[in-house]
PDB file of C-alpha atoms in Angstrom:
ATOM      1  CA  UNK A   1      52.024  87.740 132.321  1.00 47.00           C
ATOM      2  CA  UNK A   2      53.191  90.374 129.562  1.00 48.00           C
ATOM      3  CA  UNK A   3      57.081  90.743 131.598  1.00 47.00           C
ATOM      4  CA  UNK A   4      56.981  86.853 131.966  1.00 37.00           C
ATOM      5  CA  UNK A   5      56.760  86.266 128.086  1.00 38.00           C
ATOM      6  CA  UNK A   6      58.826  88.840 127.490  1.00 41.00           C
ATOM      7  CA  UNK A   7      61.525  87.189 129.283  1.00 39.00           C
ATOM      8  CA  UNK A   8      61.071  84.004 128.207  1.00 39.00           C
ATOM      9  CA  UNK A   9      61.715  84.958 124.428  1.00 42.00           C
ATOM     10  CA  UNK A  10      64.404  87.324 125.732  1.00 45.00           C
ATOM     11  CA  UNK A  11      65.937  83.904 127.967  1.00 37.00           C
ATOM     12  CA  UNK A  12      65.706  81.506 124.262  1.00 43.00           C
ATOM     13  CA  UNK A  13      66.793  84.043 121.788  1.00 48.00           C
ATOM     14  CA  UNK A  14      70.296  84.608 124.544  1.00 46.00           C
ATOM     15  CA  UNK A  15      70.733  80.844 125.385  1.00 43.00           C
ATOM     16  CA  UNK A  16      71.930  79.594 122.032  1.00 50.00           C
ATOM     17  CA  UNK A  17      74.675  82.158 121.772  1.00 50.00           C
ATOM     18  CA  UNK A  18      76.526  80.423 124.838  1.00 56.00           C
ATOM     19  CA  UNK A  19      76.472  77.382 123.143  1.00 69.00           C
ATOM     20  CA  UNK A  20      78.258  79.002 119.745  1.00 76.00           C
ATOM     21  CA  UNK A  21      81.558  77.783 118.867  1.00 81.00           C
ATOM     22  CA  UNK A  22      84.059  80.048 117.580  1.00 85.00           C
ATOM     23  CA  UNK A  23      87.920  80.151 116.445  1.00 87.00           C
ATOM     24  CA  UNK A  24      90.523  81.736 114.337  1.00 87.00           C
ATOM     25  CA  UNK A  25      93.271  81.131 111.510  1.00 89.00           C
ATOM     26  CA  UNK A  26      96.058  82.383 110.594  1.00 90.00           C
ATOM     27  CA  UNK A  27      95.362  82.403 106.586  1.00 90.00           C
ATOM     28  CA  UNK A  28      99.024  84.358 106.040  1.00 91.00           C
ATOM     29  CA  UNK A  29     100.632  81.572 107.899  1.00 92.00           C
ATOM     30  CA  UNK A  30      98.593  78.977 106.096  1.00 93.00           C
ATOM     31  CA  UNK A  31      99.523  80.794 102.476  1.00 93.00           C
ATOM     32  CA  UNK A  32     103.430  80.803 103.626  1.00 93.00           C
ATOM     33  CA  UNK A  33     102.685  76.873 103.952  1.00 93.00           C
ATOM     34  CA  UNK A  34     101.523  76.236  99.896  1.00 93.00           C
ATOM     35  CA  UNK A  35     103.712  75.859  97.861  1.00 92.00           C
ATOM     36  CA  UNK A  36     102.324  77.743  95.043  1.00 93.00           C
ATOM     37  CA  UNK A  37     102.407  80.323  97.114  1.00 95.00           C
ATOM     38  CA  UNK A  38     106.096  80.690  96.324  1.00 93.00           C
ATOM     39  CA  UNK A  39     105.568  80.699  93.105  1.00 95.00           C
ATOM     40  CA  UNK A  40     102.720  83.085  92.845  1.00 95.00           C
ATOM     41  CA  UNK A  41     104.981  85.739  95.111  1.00 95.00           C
ATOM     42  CA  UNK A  42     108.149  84.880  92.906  1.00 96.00           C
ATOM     43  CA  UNK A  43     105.767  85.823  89.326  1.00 96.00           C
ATOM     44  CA  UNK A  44     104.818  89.112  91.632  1.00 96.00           C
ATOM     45  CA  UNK A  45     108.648  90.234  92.526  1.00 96.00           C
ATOM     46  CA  UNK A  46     109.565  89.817  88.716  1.00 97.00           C
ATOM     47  CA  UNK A  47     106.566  92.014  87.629  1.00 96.00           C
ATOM     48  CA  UNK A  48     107.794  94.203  89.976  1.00 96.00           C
ATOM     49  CA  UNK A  49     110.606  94.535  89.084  1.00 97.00           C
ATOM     50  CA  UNK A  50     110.489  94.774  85.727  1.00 97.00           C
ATOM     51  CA  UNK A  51     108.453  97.791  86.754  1.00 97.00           C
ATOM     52  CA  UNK A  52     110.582  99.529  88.808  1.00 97.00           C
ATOM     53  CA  UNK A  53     113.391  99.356  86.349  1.00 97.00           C
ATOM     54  CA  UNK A  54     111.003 100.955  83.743  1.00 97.00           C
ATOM     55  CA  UNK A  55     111.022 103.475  86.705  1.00 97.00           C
ATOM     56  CA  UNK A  56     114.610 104.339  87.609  1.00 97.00           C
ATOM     57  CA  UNK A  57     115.094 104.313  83.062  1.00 97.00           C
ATOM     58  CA  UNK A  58     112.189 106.624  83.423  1.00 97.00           C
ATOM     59  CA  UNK A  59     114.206 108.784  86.241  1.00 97.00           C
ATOM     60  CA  UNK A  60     116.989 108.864  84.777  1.00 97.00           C
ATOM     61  CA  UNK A  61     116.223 110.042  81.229  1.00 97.00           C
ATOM     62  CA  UNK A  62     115.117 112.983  83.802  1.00 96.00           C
ATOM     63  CA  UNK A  63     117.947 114.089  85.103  1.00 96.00           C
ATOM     64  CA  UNK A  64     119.851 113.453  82.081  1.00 96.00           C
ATOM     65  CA  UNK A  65     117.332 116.191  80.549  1.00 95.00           C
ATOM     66  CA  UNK A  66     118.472 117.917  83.493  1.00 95.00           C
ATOM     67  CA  UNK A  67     121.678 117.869  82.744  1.00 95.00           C
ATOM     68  CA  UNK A  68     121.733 118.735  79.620  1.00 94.00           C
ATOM     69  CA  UNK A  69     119.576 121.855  80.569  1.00 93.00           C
ATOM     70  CA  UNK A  70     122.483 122.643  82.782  1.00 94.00           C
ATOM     71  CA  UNK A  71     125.168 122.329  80.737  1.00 93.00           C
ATOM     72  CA  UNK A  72     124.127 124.023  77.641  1.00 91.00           C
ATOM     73  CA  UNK A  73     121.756 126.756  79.705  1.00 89.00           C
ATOM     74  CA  UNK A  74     124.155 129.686  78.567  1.00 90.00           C
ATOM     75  CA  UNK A  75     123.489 128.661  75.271  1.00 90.00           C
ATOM     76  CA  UNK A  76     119.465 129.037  75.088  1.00 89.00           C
ATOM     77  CA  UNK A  77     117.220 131.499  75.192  1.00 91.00           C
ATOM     78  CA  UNK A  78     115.219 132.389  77.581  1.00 92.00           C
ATOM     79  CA  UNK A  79     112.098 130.415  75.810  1.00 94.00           C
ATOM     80  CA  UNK A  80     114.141 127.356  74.636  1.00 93.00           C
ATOM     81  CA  UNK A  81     114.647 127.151  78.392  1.00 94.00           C
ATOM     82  CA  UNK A  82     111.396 127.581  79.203  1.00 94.00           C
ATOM     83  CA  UNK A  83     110.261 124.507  76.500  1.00 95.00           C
ATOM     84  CA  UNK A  84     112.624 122.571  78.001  1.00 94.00           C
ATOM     85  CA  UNK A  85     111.914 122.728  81.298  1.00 95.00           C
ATOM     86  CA  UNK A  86     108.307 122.770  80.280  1.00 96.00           C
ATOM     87  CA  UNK A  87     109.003 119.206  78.838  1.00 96.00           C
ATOM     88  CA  UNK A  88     110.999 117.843  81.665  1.00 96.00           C
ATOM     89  CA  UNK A  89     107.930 118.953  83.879  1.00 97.00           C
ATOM     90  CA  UNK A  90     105.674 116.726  81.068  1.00 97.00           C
ATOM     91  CA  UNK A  91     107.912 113.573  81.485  1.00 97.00           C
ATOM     92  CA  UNK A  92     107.907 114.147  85.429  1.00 97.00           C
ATOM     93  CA  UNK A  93     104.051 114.202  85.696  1.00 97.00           C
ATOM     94  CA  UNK A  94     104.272 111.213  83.487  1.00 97.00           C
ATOM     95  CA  UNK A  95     106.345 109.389  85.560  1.00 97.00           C
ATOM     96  CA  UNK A  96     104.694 109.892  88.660  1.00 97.00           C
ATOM     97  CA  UNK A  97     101.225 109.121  86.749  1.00 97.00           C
ATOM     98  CA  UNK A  98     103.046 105.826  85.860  1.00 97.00           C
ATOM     99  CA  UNK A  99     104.320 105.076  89.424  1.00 96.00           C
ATOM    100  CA  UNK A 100     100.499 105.731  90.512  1.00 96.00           C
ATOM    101  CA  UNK A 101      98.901 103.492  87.995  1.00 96.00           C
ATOM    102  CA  UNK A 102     101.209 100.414  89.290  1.00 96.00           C
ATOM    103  CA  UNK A 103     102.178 100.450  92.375  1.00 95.00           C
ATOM    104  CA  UNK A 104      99.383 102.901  93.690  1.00 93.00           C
ATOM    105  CA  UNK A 105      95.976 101.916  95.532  1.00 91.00           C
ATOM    106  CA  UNK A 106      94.874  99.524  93.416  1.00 92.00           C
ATOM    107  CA  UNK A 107      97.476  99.624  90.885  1.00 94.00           C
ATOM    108  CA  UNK A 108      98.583  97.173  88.174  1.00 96.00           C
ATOM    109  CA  UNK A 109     100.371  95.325  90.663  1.00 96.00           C
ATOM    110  CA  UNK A 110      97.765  95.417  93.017  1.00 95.00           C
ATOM    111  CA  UNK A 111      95.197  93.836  90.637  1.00 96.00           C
ATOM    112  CA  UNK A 112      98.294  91.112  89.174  1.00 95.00           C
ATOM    113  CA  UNK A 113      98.756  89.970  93.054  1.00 94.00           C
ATOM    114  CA  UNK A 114      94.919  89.689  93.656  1.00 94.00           C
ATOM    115  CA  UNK A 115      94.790  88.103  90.300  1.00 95.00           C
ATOM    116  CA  UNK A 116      97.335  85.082  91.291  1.00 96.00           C
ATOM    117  CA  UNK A 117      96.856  84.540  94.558  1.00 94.00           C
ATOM    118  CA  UNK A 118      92.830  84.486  94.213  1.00 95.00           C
ATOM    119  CA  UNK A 119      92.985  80.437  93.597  1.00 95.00           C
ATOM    120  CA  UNK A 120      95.196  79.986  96.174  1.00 95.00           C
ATOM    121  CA  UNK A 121      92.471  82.009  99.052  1.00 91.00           C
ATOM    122  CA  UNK A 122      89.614  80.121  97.380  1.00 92.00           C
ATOM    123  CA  UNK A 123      91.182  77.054  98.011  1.00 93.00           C
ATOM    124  CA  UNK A 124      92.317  78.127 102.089  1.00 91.00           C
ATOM    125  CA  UNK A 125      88.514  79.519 102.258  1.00 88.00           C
ATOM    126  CA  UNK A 126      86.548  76.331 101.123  1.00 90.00           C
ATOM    127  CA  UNK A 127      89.208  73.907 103.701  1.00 91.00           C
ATOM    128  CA  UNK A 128      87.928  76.871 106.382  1.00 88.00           C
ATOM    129  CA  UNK A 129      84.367  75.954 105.543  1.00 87.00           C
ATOM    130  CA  UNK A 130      85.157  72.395 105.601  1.00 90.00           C
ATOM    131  CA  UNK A 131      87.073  72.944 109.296  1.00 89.00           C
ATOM    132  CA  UNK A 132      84.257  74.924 110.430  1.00 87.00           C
ATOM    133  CA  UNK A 133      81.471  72.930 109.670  1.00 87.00           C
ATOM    134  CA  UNK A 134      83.832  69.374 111.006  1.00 88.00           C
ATOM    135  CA  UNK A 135      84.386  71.397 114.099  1.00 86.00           C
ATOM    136  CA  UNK A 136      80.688  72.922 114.452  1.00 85.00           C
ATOM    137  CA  UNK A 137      81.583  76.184 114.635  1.00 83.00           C
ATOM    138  CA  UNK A 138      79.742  79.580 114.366  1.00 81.00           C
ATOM    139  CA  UNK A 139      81.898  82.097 113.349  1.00 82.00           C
ATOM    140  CA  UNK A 140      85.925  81.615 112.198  1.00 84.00           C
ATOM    141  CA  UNK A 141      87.721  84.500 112.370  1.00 85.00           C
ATOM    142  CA  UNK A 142      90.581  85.085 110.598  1.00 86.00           C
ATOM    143  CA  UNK A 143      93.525  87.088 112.714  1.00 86.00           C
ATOM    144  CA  UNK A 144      95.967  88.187 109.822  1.00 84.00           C
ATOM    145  CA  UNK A 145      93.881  89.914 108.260  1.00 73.00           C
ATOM    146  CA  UNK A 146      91.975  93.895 109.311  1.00 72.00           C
ATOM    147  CA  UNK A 147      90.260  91.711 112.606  1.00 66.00           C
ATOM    148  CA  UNK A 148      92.632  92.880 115.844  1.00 57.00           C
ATOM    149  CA  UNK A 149      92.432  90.374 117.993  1.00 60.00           C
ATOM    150  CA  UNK A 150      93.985  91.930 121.314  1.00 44.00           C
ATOM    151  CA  UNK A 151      94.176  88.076 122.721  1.00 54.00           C
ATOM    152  CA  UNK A 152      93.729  84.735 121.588  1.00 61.00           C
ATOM    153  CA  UNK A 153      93.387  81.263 123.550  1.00 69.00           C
ATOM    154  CA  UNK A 154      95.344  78.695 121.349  1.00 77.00           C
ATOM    155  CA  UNK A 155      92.245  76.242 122.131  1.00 77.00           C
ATOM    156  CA  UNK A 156      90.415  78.264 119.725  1.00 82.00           C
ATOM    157  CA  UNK A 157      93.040  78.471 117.045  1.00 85.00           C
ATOM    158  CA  UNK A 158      91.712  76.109 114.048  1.00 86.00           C
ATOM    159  CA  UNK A 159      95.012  76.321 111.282  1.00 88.00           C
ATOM    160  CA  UNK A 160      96.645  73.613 111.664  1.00 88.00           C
ATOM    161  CA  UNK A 161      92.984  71.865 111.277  1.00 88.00           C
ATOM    162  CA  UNK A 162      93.037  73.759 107.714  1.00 89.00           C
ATOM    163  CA  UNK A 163      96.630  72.811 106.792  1.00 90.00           C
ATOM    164  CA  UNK A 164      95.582  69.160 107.482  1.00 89.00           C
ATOM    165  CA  UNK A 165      92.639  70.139 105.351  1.00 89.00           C
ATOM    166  CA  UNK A 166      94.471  71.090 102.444  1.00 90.00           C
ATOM    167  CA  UNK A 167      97.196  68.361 102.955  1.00 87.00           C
ATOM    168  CA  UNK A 168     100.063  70.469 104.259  1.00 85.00           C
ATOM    169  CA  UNK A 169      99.801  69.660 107.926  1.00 78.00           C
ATOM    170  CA  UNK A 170     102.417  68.347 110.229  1.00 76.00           C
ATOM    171  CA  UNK A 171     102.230  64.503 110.564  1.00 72.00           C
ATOM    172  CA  UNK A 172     104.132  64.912 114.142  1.00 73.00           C
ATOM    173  CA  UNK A 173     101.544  67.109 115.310  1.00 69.00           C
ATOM    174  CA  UNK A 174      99.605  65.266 118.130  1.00 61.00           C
ATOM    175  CA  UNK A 175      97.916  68.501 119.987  1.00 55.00           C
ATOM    176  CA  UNK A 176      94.981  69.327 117.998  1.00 52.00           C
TER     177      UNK A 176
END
């Protein structure tokens, strides 16, 4: 009697995962679609760039202290050599410190594009929700992101239900 009860919790708690809907987006497709997407990625290239041209000023001034140290090393002392190299070693810590704090993990760049682009997921997250619970499903995965998905059955693949969600789907599209 024990086994039998055993197996019939065993038998419900097992059915109602084969009855468990699930499917995928592609939210870096869906972001390409938005148009303030293009925006928000055009605000990121020109903080980055204005970054990386503080950079290469940053390098440069470096080998121009370089240079100089070259050019006029006949000239110094051996401890007004040392200083200056000492300083150039300051300015190169200080630039690579820089480089760290914006483009590194988590940098300043980092933070800016999580910053802008935050509204923009919110809104592709809440039409997912909306999609998911429309299409009763369990679980939505999402495939651009750190999920591998070795394969994927196109039945299962819910975006252009989100695009449609968020008003950027394809009127033409029949196959849903």
């Amino acid at each position: 009697m024990k086994n039998v009860c055993v197996f019939i919790l065993a038998l419900f708690s097992i059915v109602p995962l084969y009855g468990q809907k699930f499917g995928y987006v592609d939210t870096n497709y869906i972001l390409n679609q938005l148009p303030e997407y293009r925006e928000v990625q055009s605000e990121i290239d020109k903080l980055s760039l204005g970054w990386q041209e503080e950079i290469i000023g940053m390098s440069k001034e470096i080998d121009e202290m370089y240079s100089e140290l070259k050019a006029e090393e006949v000239l110094l002392t051996d401890d007004m050599k040392e200083e200056r190299l000492v300083e150039i070693k300051e300015k190169e810590v200080a630039l690579k410190e820089y480089q760290k704090k914006v483009f590194g993990f988590e940098g300043l760049l980092f933070l800016k594009q999580q910053e802008l682009l935050k509204p923009l997921l919110d809104k592709i997250f809440d039409a997912i929700e909306i999609v998911s619970k429309e299409q009763q499903l369990a679980v939505m995965f999402d495939k651009s992101r750190d999920l591998v998905m070795v394969y994927t059955d196109p039945r299962h693949d819910y975006t252009d239900f989100v695009l449609d969600e968020l008003g950027l789907g394809d009127p033409s599209d029949t196959i849903k």
